[in-house]
PDB file of C-alpha atoms in Angstrom:
ATOM      1  CA  MET A  26      -5.327 -55.555  41.743  1.00 49.00           C
ATOM      2  CA  LYS A  27      -2.118 -56.410  39.988  1.00 50.00           C
ATOM      3  CA  MET A  28      -3.999 -57.035  36.726  1.00 53.00           C
ATOM      4  CA  ILE A  29      -5.695 -53.617  36.986  1.00 52.00           C
ATOM      5  CA  THR A  30      -2.333 -51.922  37.579  1.00 53.00           C
ATOM      6  CA  ILE A  31      -0.830 -53.622  34.539  1.00 50.00           C
ATOM      7  CA  LEU A  32      -3.792 -52.554  32.391  1.00 47.00           C
ATOM      8  CA  LYS A  33      -3.357 -48.940  33.565  1.00 49.00           C
ATOM      9  CA  ILE A  34       0.318 -48.981  32.603  1.00 48.00           C
ATOM     10  CA  VAL A  35      -0.502 -50.416  29.167  1.00 46.00           C
ATOM     11  CA  ALA A  36      -3.177 -47.761  28.640  1.00 49.00           C
ATOM     12  CA  ILE A  37      -0.766 -44.949  29.580  1.00 46.00           C
ATOM     13  CA  LEU A  38       1.898 -46.273  27.221  1.00 47.00           C
ATOM     14  CA  PHE A  39      -0.655 -46.599  24.402  1.00 47.00           C
ATOM     15  CA  ILE A  40      -1.876 -43.015  24.850  1.00 44.00           C
ATOM     16  CA  SER A  41       1.714 -41.732  24.993  1.00 44.00           C
ATOM     17  CA  LYS A  42       2.492 -43.523  21.741  1.00 45.00           C
ATOM     18  CA  ILE A  43      -0.486 -41.867  20.042  1.00 40.00           C
ATOM     19  CA  HIS A  44       0.699 -38.422  21.161  1.00 43.00           C
ATOM     20  CA  LEU A  45       4.228 -39.113  19.962  1.00 40.00           C
ATOM     21  CA  VAL A  46       2.988 -40.217  16.548  1.00 39.00           C
ATOM     22  CA  ASN A  47       0.688 -37.206  16.101  1.00 42.00           C
ATOM     23  CA  ALA A  48       3.095 -34.597  17.489  1.00 40.00           C
ATOM     24  CA  GLN A  49       4.329 -32.061  14.916  1.00 41.00           C
ATOM     25  CA  PRO A  50       8.078 -31.590  14.603  1.00 40.00           C
ATOM     26  CA  ILE A  51       9.347 -28.381  16.179  1.00 38.00           C
ATOM     27  CA  SER A  52      10.392 -25.995  13.403  1.00 39.00           C
ATOM     28  CA  PRO A  53      13.695 -24.191  13.788  1.00 46.00           C
ATOM     29  CA  GLU A  54      13.468 -20.647  15.106  1.00 56.00           C
ATOM     30  CA  GLU A  55      13.054 -17.979  12.435  1.00 66.00           C
ATOM     31  CA  PRO A  56      16.193 -15.840  12.159  1.00 77.00           C
ATOM     32  CA  THR A  57      16.025 -12.370  13.688  1.00 85.00           C
ATOM     33  CA  TYR A  58      17.563  -9.653  11.520  1.00 88.00           C
ATOM     34  CA  HIS A  59      19.072  -6.366  12.628  1.00 90.00           C
ATOM     35  CA  VAL A  60      20.980  -3.514  10.995  1.00 92.00           C
ATOM     36  CA  THR A  61      24.666  -4.373  11.240  1.00 91.00           C
ATOM     37  CA  GLU A  62      26.396  -1.898   8.906  1.00 91.00           C
ATOM     38  CA  ILE A  63      25.564   1.233   6.922  1.00 91.00           C
ATOM     39  CA  TYR A  64      27.740   2.081   3.929  1.00 89.00           C
ATOM     40  CA  GLY A  65      27.614   5.502   2.264  1.00 86.00           C
ATOM     41  CA  GLY A  66      29.633   7.971   0.254  1.00 80.00           C
ATOM     42  CA  PHE A  67      28.594   6.825  -3.229  1.00 87.00           C
ATOM     43  CA  ILE A  68      26.171   7.854  -5.968  1.00 86.00           C
ATOM     44  CA  HIS A  69      23.175   5.772  -7.045  1.00 85.00           C
ATOM     45  CA  GLN A  70      20.743   6.951  -9.724  1.00 81.00           C
ATOM     46  CA  GLN A  71      22.392  10.404  -9.731  1.00 80.00           C
ATOM     47  CA  GLU A  72      21.918  10.888  -5.976  1.00 82.00           C
ATOM     48  CA  ILE A  73      23.921  10.185  -2.851  1.00 85.00           C
ATOM     49  CA  ALA A  74      22.955   6.801  -1.449  1.00 89.00           C
ATOM     50  CA  VAL A  75      23.472   4.284   1.339  1.00 92.00           C
ATOM     51  CA  THR A  76      23.539   0.513   1.594  1.00 93.00           C
ATOM     52  CA  ILE A  77      22.033  -1.061   4.703  1.00 94.00           C
ATOM     53  CA  SER A  78      23.145  -4.570   5.636  1.00 93.00           C
ATOM     54  CA  LEU A  79      20.706  -6.757   7.570  1.00 92.00           C
ATOM     55  CA  CYS A  80      22.261  -9.836   9.113  1.00 90.00           C
ATOM     56  CA  ALA A  81      20.739 -12.656  11.124  1.00 87.00           C
ATOM     57  CA  GLN A  82      21.648 -12.624  14.804  1.00 82.00           C
ATOM     58  CA  GLN A  83      21.811 -16.430  14.871  1.00 78.00           C
ATOM     59  CA  THR A  84      24.008 -16.678  11.756  1.00 79.00           C
ATOM     60  CA  PRO A  85      25.887 -13.399  11.107  1.00 76.00           C
ATOM     61  CA  SER A  86      27.059 -14.596   7.681  1.00 81.00           C
ATOM     62  CA  GLN A  87      23.438 -14.646   6.472  1.00 86.00           C
ATOM     63  CA  CYS A  88      22.878 -11.089   5.222  1.00 91.00           C
ATOM     64  CA  TYR A  89      20.574  -9.024   3.021  1.00 93.00           C
ATOM     65  CA  PHE A  90      21.548  -5.676   1.489  1.00 94.00           C
ATOM     66  CA  ILE A  91      19.235  -2.756   0.676  1.00 94.00           C
ATOM     67  CA  THR A  92      20.485   0.290  -1.248  1.00 93.00           C
ATOM     68  CA  LEU A  93      18.464   3.521  -1.184  1.00 90.00           C
ATOM     69  CA  ASN A  94      19.225   6.898  -2.679  1.00 87.00           C
ATOM     70  CA  ARG A  95      18.363  10.120  -0.899  1.00 84.00           C
ATOM     71  CA  SER A  96      14.914  10.630  -2.453  1.00 81.00           C
ATOM     72  CA  SER A  97      13.876   7.073  -1.625  1.00 85.00           C
ATOM     73  CA  PHE A  98      14.861   7.443   2.008  1.00 88.00           C
ATOM     74  CA  LEU A  99      13.048  10.778   2.255  1.00 81.00           C
ATOM     75  CA  ASP A 100       9.925   9.032   0.951  1.00 81.00           C
ATOM     76  CA  LEU A 101      10.271   6.431   3.702  1.00 85.00           C
ATOM     77  CA  MET A 102      10.649   9.182   6.288  1.00 81.00           C
ATOM     78  CA  ASN A 103       7.413  10.618   4.962  1.00 75.00           C
ATOM     79  CA  MET A 104       5.640   7.266   5.493  1.00 78.00           C
ATOM     80  CA  GLN A 105       5.458   6.651   1.737  1.00 80.00           C
ATOM     81  CA  PRO A 106       5.778   2.965   0.708  1.00 86.00           C
ATOM     82  CA  LEU A 107       8.701   2.000  -1.520  1.00 88.00           C
ATOM     83  CA  LYS A 108       8.360  -0.795  -4.043  1.00 89.00           C
ATOM     84  CA  ARG A 109      10.480  -2.464  -6.638  1.00 90.00           C
ATOM     85  CA  LEU A 110       8.640  -5.254  -8.402  1.00 90.00           C
ATOM     86  CA  ASN A 111      11.170  -7.119 -10.525  1.00 81.00           C
ATOM     87  CA  ASN A 112      13.160  -4.249 -12.105  1.00 80.00           C
ATOM     88  CA  ASP A 113      10.650  -1.390 -12.274  1.00 83.00           C
ATOM     89  CA  ASN A 114      12.277   1.001  -9.753  1.00 84.00           C
ATOM     90  CA  PRO A 115      16.070   1.308 -10.089  1.00 85.00           C
ATOM     91  CA  ALA A 116      16.250   3.758  -7.159  1.00 85.00           C
ATOM     92  CA  ILE A 117      16.094   0.708  -4.841  1.00 90.00           C
ATOM     93  CA  GLU A 118      18.527  -2.204  -4.899  1.00 92.00           C
ATOM     94  CA  PHE A 119      18.075  -5.454  -2.993  1.00 92.00           C
ATOM     95  CA  SER A 120      20.382  -8.464  -2.792  1.00 92.00           C
ATOM     96  CA  ALA A 121      21.534 -11.178  -0.393  1.00 92.00           C
ATOM     97  CA  GLU A 122      24.420 -13.439   0.438  1.00 89.00           C
ATOM     98  CA  LEU A 123      23.193 -16.610   2.136  1.00 86.00           C
ATOM     99  CA  ALA A 124      25.517 -19.524   2.796  1.00 80.00           C
ATOM    100  CA  ALA A 125      28.026 -18.132   0.259  1.00 79.00           C
ATOM    101  CA  LYS A 126      25.290 -18.011  -2.394  1.00 86.00           C
ATOM    102  CA  GLN A 127      24.345 -14.763  -4.152  1.00 90.00           C
ATOM    103  CA  TYR A 128      20.702 -13.712  -4.599  1.00 91.00           C
ATOM    104  CA  ARG A 129      19.416 -10.697  -6.503  1.00 91.00           C
ATOM    105  CA  LEU A 130      16.402  -9.060  -8.129  1.00 90.00           C
ATOM    106  CA  SER A 131      15.516 -10.144 -11.645  1.00 88.00           C
ATOM    107  CA  ASN A 132      12.982  -9.399 -14.361  1.00 86.00           C
ATOM    108  CA  HIS A 133      10.581 -12.058 -13.113  1.00 84.00           C
ATOM    109  CA  ASP A 134       8.874 -12.881  -9.803  1.00 87.00           C
ATOM    110  CA  THR A 135      11.114 -10.843  -7.475  1.00 90.00           C
ATOM    111  CA  ARG A 136      10.348  -7.842  -5.295  1.00 92.00           C
ATOM    112  CA  ILE A 137      11.274  -5.540  -2.446  1.00 93.00           C
ATOM    113  CA  ILE A 138       8.519  -3.642  -0.601  1.00 94.00           C
ATOM    114  CA  LEU A 139       9.348  -1.288   2.257  1.00 93.00           C
ATOM    115  CA  ASN A 140       6.809   0.392   4.528  1.00 92.00           C
ATOM    116  CA  THR A 141       7.456   2.759   7.400  1.00 90.00           C
ATOM    117  CA  ARG A 142       5.366   1.631  10.346  1.00 89.00           C
ATOM    118  CA  ASP A 143       6.568   4.316  12.728  1.00 86.00           C
ATOM    119  CA  ILE A 144       9.201   7.025  12.938  1.00 81.00           C
ATOM    120  CA  THR A 145      10.263   9.211  15.856  1.00 76.00           C
ATOM    121  CA  LEU A 146      13.396  11.112  16.784  1.00 71.00           C
ATOM    122  CA  GLU A 147      14.510   7.973  18.630  1.00 77.00           C
ATOM    123  CA  GLN A 148      13.997   5.240  16.028  1.00 85.00           C
ATOM    124  CA  MET A 149      12.462   4.154  12.731  1.00 89.00           C
ATOM    125  CA  THR A 150      10.435   0.962  12.296  1.00 92.00           C
ATOM    126  CA  LEU A 151      10.127  -0.662   8.860  1.00 93.00           C
ATOM    127  CA  SER A 152       8.319  -3.665   7.468  1.00 93.00           C
ATOM    128  CA  ILE A 153      10.066  -5.544   4.665  1.00 94.00           C
ATOM    129  CA  ASP A 154       8.694  -7.976   2.105  1.00 94.00           C
ATOM    130  CA  GLY A 155      11.316  -9.255  -0.322  1.00 92.00           C
ATOM    131  CA  LYS A 156      11.915 -12.055  -2.771  1.00 93.00           C
ATOM    132  CA  LEU A 157      15.209 -12.748  -4.559  1.00 92.00           C
ATOM    133  CA  VAL A 158      16.533 -15.325  -6.981  1.00 90.00           C
ATOM    134  CA  SER A 159      19.807 -17.130  -7.497  1.00 88.00           C
ATOM    135  CA  PRO A 160      19.749 -18.163 -11.167  1.00 85.00           C
ATOM    136  CA  ALA A 161      20.548 -21.757 -11.997  1.00 79.00           C
ATOM    137  CA  ALA A 162      24.114 -22.392 -13.120  1.00 73.00           C
ATOM    138  CA  GLN A 163      22.928 -24.510 -16.054  1.00 73.00           C
ATOM    139  CA  PRO A 164      20.207 -23.600 -18.582  1.00 73.00           C
ATOM    140  CA  THR A 165      18.319 -26.755 -17.649  1.00 72.00           C
ATOM    141  CA  GLY A 166      18.712 -26.157 -13.917  1.00 74.00           C
ATOM    142  CA  LYS A 167      16.182 -24.742 -11.492  1.00 84.00           C
ATOM    143  CA  ASP A 168      16.354 -21.191 -10.157  1.00 84.00           C
ATOM    144  CA  ASP A 169      16.612 -20.877  -6.385  1.00 87.00           C
ATOM    145  CA  TYR A 170      14.292 -18.323  -4.740  1.00 90.00           C
ATOM    146  CA  VAL A 171      14.436 -16.940  -1.211  1.00 91.00           C
ATOM    147  CA  THR A 172      11.953 -14.702   0.622  1.00 91.00           C
ATOM    148  CA  LEU A 173      12.431 -12.218   3.452  1.00 91.00           C
ATOM    149  CA  ARG A 174       9.548 -10.980   5.594  1.00 92.00           C
ATOM    150  CA  ILE A 175      10.168  -8.696   8.547  1.00 92.00           C
ATOM    151  CA  ASN A 176       7.173  -7.135  10.286  1.00 92.00           C
ATOM    152  CA  ALA A 177       9.115  -4.711  12.456  1.00 91.00           C
ATOM    153  CA  LEU A 178      12.741  -3.909  11.717  1.00 92.00           C
ATOM    154  CA  ILE A 179      13.829  -1.261  14.219  1.00 92.00           C
ATOM    155  CA  ILE A 180      16.527   1.196  13.165  1.00 91.00           C
ATOM    156  CA  PRO A 181      17.752   2.707  16.454  1.00 90.00           C
ATOM    157  CA  LYS A 182      18.600   6.362  16.965  1.00 85.00           C
ATOM    158  CA  GLU A 183      22.358   6.127  16.389  1.00 86.00           C
ATOM    159  CA  LYS A 184      21.931   4.229  13.109  1.00 89.00           C
ATOM    160  CA  LEU A 185      19.115   6.532  12.015  1.00 87.00           C
ATOM    161  CA  HIS A 186      21.473   9.470  12.566  1.00 84.00           C
ATOM    162  CA  THR A 187      24.150   7.668  10.544  1.00 87.00           C
ATOM    163  CA  LEU A 188      21.701   7.228   7.652  1.00 87.00           C
ATOM    164  CA  LYS A 189      20.691  10.892   7.750  1.00 84.00           C
ATOM    165  CA  SER A 190      24.303  12.030   7.939  1.00 82.00           C
ATOM    166  CA  TRP A 191      25.353   9.968   4.911  1.00 85.00           C
ATOM    167  CA  LEU A 192      22.347  11.278   2.965  1.00 83.00           C
ATOM    168  CA  GLU A 193      22.915  14.886   4.093  1.00 77.00           C
ATOM    169  CA  ILE A 194      19.538  15.130   5.829  1.00 74.00           C
ATOM    170  CA  ASP A 195      19.205  17.574   8.707  1.00 67.00           C
ATOM    171  CA  LEU A 196      18.919  15.541  11.914  1.00 61.00           C
ATOM    172  CA  ASN A 197      16.159  17.795  13.196  1.00 56.00           C
ATOM    173  CA  GLY A 198      14.584  18.397   9.804  1.00 49.00           C
ATOM    174  CA  GLY A 199      12.166  21.288   9.625  1.00 49.00           C
ATOM    175  CA  GLU A 200      10.587  20.363  12.943  1.00 47.00           C
ATOM    176  CA  GLN A 201      12.945  22.644  14.832  1.00 50.00           C
ATOM    177  CA  ARG A 202      12.555  25.489  12.363  1.00 57.00           C
ATOM    178  CA  TYR A 203       8.752  25.482  12.177  1.00 66.00           C
ATOM    179  CA  ARG A 204       7.731  23.920  15.484  1.00 60.00           C
ATOM    180  CA  GLU A 205       5.971  27.116  16.626  1.00 63.00           C
ATOM    181  CA  LEU A 206       3.747  27.325  13.537  1.00 73.00           C
ATOM    182  CA  SER A 207       0.142  26.173  13.607  1.00 80.00           C
ATOM    183  CA  ASP A 208      -1.069  23.547  11.142  1.00 84.00           C
ATOM    184  CA  CYS A 209      -2.515  26.158   8.775  1.00 88.00           C
ATOM    185  CA  LYS A 210       0.528  28.428   9.031  1.00 86.00           C
ATOM    186  CA  LEU A 211       2.872  25.537   8.245  1.00 87.00           C
ATOM    187  CA  ALA A 212       0.756  24.539   5.233  1.00 90.00           C
ATOM    188  CA  GLU A 213       0.688  28.158   4.070  1.00 90.00           C
ATOM    189  CA  GLN A 214       4.469  28.466   4.444  1.00 89.00           C
ATOM    190  CA  MET A 215       5.022  25.277   2.456  1.00 91.00           C
ATOM    191  CA  ILE A 216       2.874  26.535  -0.418  1.00 91.00           C
ATOM    192  CA  LYS A 217       4.515  29.962  -0.274  1.00 91.00           C
ATOM    193  CA  ASP A 218       7.980  28.400  -0.571  1.00 90.00           C
ATOM    194  CA  THR A 219       7.024  25.950  -3.318  1.00 92.00           C
ATOM    195  CA  SER A 220       4.498  27.766  -5.504  1.00 91.00           C
ATOM    196  CA  PRO A 221       7.067  29.874  -7.441  1.00 92.00           C
ATOM    197  CA  LEU A 222       8.635  26.667  -8.764  1.00 93.00           C
ATOM    198  CA  PHE A 223       5.253  25.241  -9.743  1.00 93.00           C
ATOM    199  CA  THR A 224       4.168  28.512 -11.365  1.00 91.00           C
ATOM    200  CA  LYS A 225       7.345  28.560 -13.481  1.00 92.00           C
ATOM    201  CA  ALA A 226       6.854  24.907 -14.463  1.00 91.00           C
ATOM    202  CA  ILE A 227       3.298  25.708 -15.620  1.00 88.00           C
ATOM    203  CA  GLU A 228       4.595  28.707 -17.554  1.00 88.00           C
ATOM    204  CA  LEU A 229       7.209  26.607 -19.366  1.00 86.00           C
ATOM    205  CA  TRP A 230       4.681  23.853 -20.056  1.00 83.00           C
ATOM    206  CA  GLN A 231       1.928  26.123 -21.370  1.00 81.00           C
ATOM    207  CA  GLY A 232       4.449  28.142 -23.347  1.00 77.00           C
ATOM    208  CA  SER A 233       5.897  24.997 -24.971  1.00 69.00           C
ATOM    209  CA  ALA A 234       9.432  25.859 -23.901  1.00 71.00           C
ATOM    210  CA  SER A 235      12.307  24.362 -25.860  1.00 77.00           C
ATOM    211  CA  ASP A 236      14.028  21.283 -24.469  1.00 77.00           C
ATOM    212  CA  LYS A 237      17.185  23.321 -23.901  1.00 82.00           C
ATOM    213  CA  ASP A 238      15.438  26.074 -21.930  1.00 82.00           C
ATOM    214  CA  PHE A 239      13.491  23.603 -19.823  1.00 84.00           C
ATOM    215  CA  ALA A 240      16.549  21.446 -19.056  1.00 86.00           C
ATOM    216  CA  LEU A 241      18.530  24.549 -18.087  1.00 88.00           C
ATOM    217  CA  TRP A 242      15.805  25.705 -15.692  1.00 90.00           C
ATOM    218  CA  LYS A 243      15.300  22.238 -14.222  1.00 89.00           C
ATOM    219  CA  ASN A 244      18.974  21.556 -13.564  1.00 89.00           C
ATOM    220  CA  GLU A 245      20.134  25.002 -12.457  1.00 88.00           C
ATOM    221  CA  THR A 246      17.066  26.420 -10.701  1.00 90.00           C
ATOM    222  CA  PHE A 247      14.344  23.897  -9.966  1.00 92.00           C
ATOM    223  CA  GLN A 248      16.307  20.895  -8.712  1.00 90.00           C
ATOM    224  CA  PRO A 249      18.558  22.692  -6.185  1.00 88.00           C
ATOM    225  CA  GLN A 250      15.638  24.686  -4.757  1.00 90.00           C
ATOM    226  CA  TYR A 251      13.270  21.707  -4.723  1.00 92.00           C
ATOM    227  CA  ASP A 252      15.836  19.469  -3.005  1.00 87.00           C
ATOM    228  CA  ALA A 253      16.353  22.153  -0.364  1.00 84.00           C
ATOM    229  CA  LEU A 254      12.594  22.316   0.262  1.00 88.00           C
ATOM    230  CA  ARG A 255      12.379  18.532   0.546  1.00 87.00           C
ATOM    231  CA  GLN A 256      15.185  18.621   3.095  1.00 81.00           C
ATOM    232  CA  ILE A 257      13.218  21.128   5.176  1.00 82.00           C
ATOM    233  CA  TYR A 258       9.714  19.696   4.944  1.00 86.00           C
ATOM    234  CA  ASP A 259      10.144  15.924   4.524  1.00 83.00           C
ATOM    235  CA  PRO A 260      11.504  15.114   7.998  1.00 76.00           C
ATOM    236  CA  ILE A 261       8.703  16.984   9.814  1.00 79.00           C
ATOM    237  CA  ASP A 262       6.461  14.774  11.941  1.00 73.00           C
ATOM    238  CA  TYR A 263       2.976  15.433  10.528  1.00 78.00           C
ATOM    239  CA  ARG A 264       1.118  12.901  12.661  1.00 70.00           C
ATOM    240  CA  TYR A 265       0.051  15.146  15.503  1.00 66.00           C
ATOM    241  CA  ASN A 266      -2.326  18.067  14.853  1.00 75.00           C
ATOM    242  CA  ARG A 267      -0.955  18.617  11.356  1.00 82.00           C
ATOM    243  CA  LYS A 268      -3.586  17.133   9.104  1.00 87.00           C
ATOM    244  CA  ILE A 269      -3.722  20.102   6.710  1.00 90.00           C
ATOM    245  CA  SER A 270       0.041  20.552   6.324  1.00 90.00           C
ATOM    246  CA  LYS A 271       0.402  16.775   5.922  1.00 90.00           C
ATOM    247  CA  SER A 272      -2.075  16.907   3.035  1.00 91.00           C
ATOM    248  CA  VAL A 273      -0.223  19.844   1.440  1.00 93.00           C
ATOM    249  CA  HIS A 274       3.072  17.987   1.751  1.00 93.00           C
ATOM    250  CA  GLU A 275       1.711  14.789   0.185  1.00 92.00           C
ATOM    251  CA  LYS A 276      -0.547  16.321  -2.471  1.00 92.00           C
ATOM    252  CA  TYR A 277       1.276  19.554  -3.305  1.00 94.00           C
ATOM    253  CA  LEU A 278       5.001  19.511  -2.575  1.00 94.00           C
ATOM    254  CA  LEU A 279       5.762  15.886  -3.507  1.00 93.00           C
ATOM    255  CA  PRO A 280       3.710  15.729  -6.765  1.00 92.00           C
ATOM    256  CA  ILE A 281       5.417  18.883  -8.074  1.00 93.00           C
ATOM    257  CA  GLY A 282       8.656  16.891  -8.291  1.00 92.00           C
ATOM    258  CA  ASP A 283       6.877  14.159 -10.271  1.00 90.00           C
ATOM    259  CA  PHE A 284       5.277  16.800 -12.503  1.00 90.00           C
ATOM    260  CA  VAL A 285       8.616  18.355 -13.474  1.00 91.00           C
ATOM    261  CA  SER A 286      10.334  14.968 -13.848  1.00 88.00           C
ATOM    262  CA  TYR A 287       7.578  13.818 -16.215  1.00 84.00           C
ATOM    263  CA  MET A 288       7.992  16.958 -18.305  1.00 82.00           C
ATOM    264  CA  HIS A 289      11.735  16.304 -18.455  1.00 78.00           C
ATOM    265  CA  ARG A 290      11.194  12.760 -19.761  1.00 76.00           C
ATOM    266  CA  LEU A 291       8.852  13.786 -22.575  1.00 70.00           C
ATOM    267  CA  VAL A 292      10.279  14.062 -26.073  1.00 53.00           C
ATOM    268  CA  SER A 293       8.113  17.120 -26.641  1.00 58.00           C
ATOM    269  CA  VAL A 294       5.942  18.848 -24.050  1.00 58.00           C
ATOM    270  CA  SER A 295       2.414  19.503 -25.283  1.00 63.00           C
ATOM    271  CA  PRO A 296       0.105  22.017 -23.570  1.00 63.00           C
ATOM    272  CA  GLN A 297      -2.671  19.465 -24.203  1.00 69.00           C
ATOM    273  CA  SER A 298      -0.940  16.631 -22.310  1.00 75.00           C
ATOM    274  CA  ILE A 299      -3.686  14.761 -20.421  1.00 83.00           C
ATOM    275  CA  TRP A 300      -1.376  13.489 -17.659  1.00 85.00           C
ATOM    276  CA  LEU A 301       0.184  16.907 -17.045  1.00 85.00           C
ATOM    277  CA  THR A 302      -3.242  18.561 -17.009  1.00 86.00           C
ATOM    278  CA  LYS A 303      -4.685  16.074 -14.519  1.00 88.00           C
ATOM    279  CA  THR A 304      -1.626  16.242 -12.281  1.00 89.00           C
ATOM    280  CA  ALA A 305      -1.486  20.042 -12.349  1.00 89.00           C
ATOM    281  CA  ASN A 306      -5.165  20.255 -11.420  1.00 89.00           C
ATOM    282  CA  LYS A 307      -4.682  17.824  -8.532  1.00 91.00           C
ATOM    283  CA  ILE A 308      -1.824  19.972  -7.232  1.00 92.00           C
ATOM    284  CA  LEU A 309      -3.912  23.128  -7.560  1.00 90.00           C
ATOM    285  CA  LYS A 310      -6.809  21.371  -5.844  1.00 89.00           C
ATOM    286  CA  ALA A 311      -4.548  20.694  -2.853  1.00 89.00           C
ATOM    287  CA  GLU A 312      -3.752  24.413  -2.673  1.00 89.00           C
ATOM    288  CA  TYR A 313      -7.447  25.289  -2.953  1.00 86.00           C
ATOM    289  CA  ARG A 314      -8.367  22.876  -0.145  1.00 87.00           C
ATOM    290  CA  GLN A 315      -5.712  24.416   2.078  1.00 87.00           C
ATOM    291  CA  ASN A 316      -7.161  27.860   1.382  1.00 84.00           C
ATOM    292  CA  LEU A 317     -10.663  26.584   2.041  1.00 84.00           C
ATOM    293  CA  MET A 318      -9.804  24.907   5.348  1.00 86.00           C
ATOM    294  CA  CYS A 319      -7.668  27.749   6.689  1.00 85.00           C
ATOM    295  CA  THR A 320      -9.723  30.759   5.591  1.00 76.00           C
ATOM    296  CA  PRO A 321     -11.717  32.579   8.304  1.00 67.00           C
ATOM    297  CA  ILE A 322     -15.479  32.165   7.956  1.00 57.00           C
ATOM    298  CA  SER A 323     -15.854  35.878   7.211  1.00 51.00           C
ATOM    299  CA  LYS A 324     -13.749  35.477   4.050  1.00 54.00           C
ATOM    300  CA  LEU A 325     -14.830  31.967   3.091  1.00 48.00           C
ATOM    301  CA  GLN A 326     -17.066  33.077   0.216  1.00 58.00           C
ATOM    302  CA  GLU A 327     -14.151  34.897  -1.414  1.00 57.00           C
ATOM    303  CA  THR A 328     -12.143  31.669  -1.434  1.00 49.00           C
ATOM    304  CA  ILE A 329     -15.069  29.704  -2.893  1.00 52.00           C
ATOM    305  CA  ASP A 330     -15.620  32.344  -5.584  1.00 54.00           C
ATOM    306  CA  SER A 331     -11.942  32.151  -6.581  1.00 54.00           C
ATOM    307  CA  ALA A 332     -12.066  28.396  -7.256  1.00 52.00           C
ATOM    308  CA  ASP A 333     -11.530  28.932 -10.997  1.00 56.00           C
ATOM    309  CA  ARG A 334      -7.988  30.186 -10.454  1.00 52.00           C
ATOM    310  CA  PHE A 335      -7.133  26.765  -9.008  1.00 53.00           C
ATOM    311  CA  ARG A 336      -7.896  25.012 -12.282  1.00 58.00           C
ATOM    312  CA  ILE A 337      -6.036  24.602 -15.562  1.00 58.00           C
ATOM    313  CA  ASN A 338      -8.010  24.430 -18.775  1.00 60.00           C
ATOM    314  CA  THR A 339      -6.077  23.405 -21.878  1.00 49.00           C
ATOM    315  CA  GLN A 340      -8.948  23.840 -24.310  1.00 44.00           C
ATOM    316  CA  ARG A 341      -8.107  26.493 -26.874  1.00 35.00           C
TER     317      ARG A 341
END
């Protein structure tokens, strides 16, 4: 009996040793980041902007910094992804200070990608995928890279209000103003408010306006009115029973800003510009679809017959 007991003890010790050898080391807990500070009151890329600091709860000195101007934040509020791959989008800045070492974006193999997973009046939830570099001190040295991946960064109500206040965004947005409107009525109102700007842009484009005339119109008329419209319509929650107005916002209101900005960047605006023609027709198609979806059946044929007015033809 004693021999059997000894053999059992030896067997238990042997099995325990195997488990100890094969056991994987426990990895340290991943740091949890939260919004610690929001800095505002400065201009970035010709717009008011904010810097958001994200610091690790376990080590408060380990922080990342994201700078967004007003347009970028409005895009996030509209569930539009924001990307800066290397240095291709100066509207977004991303940097870090980790263990007294500075990291930043560069021209190679760095990024910041922001996606809005959810937004309500109470909070905003973002996902973040970033990669930064700390260049080597010596030419022969090795660059040091660091990555940041956050699946669900929650910006609580009070900090969301701080962001909106710094960026001069109405806390209620247009939701309060247009909450009684149906989906079709809201889409119709958006087009009604925006179409005069688009019509004038088409007129200047097709008429080959001089750079001076176009710049004057863009800076003194278009931009102030367009920014005001974005402030009204961007913060609206389009997720519930607002499929048509959501489409008009994404495919009509937002692209008009890109359309005018592209015209402004051109050395000379040609009526035959392929990009402008395609973009203008996409915008007009969004208006046509809204008309089609919101027109009573009794008048549907009239809308279908008028399809040609929602198309630009540059052939002369």
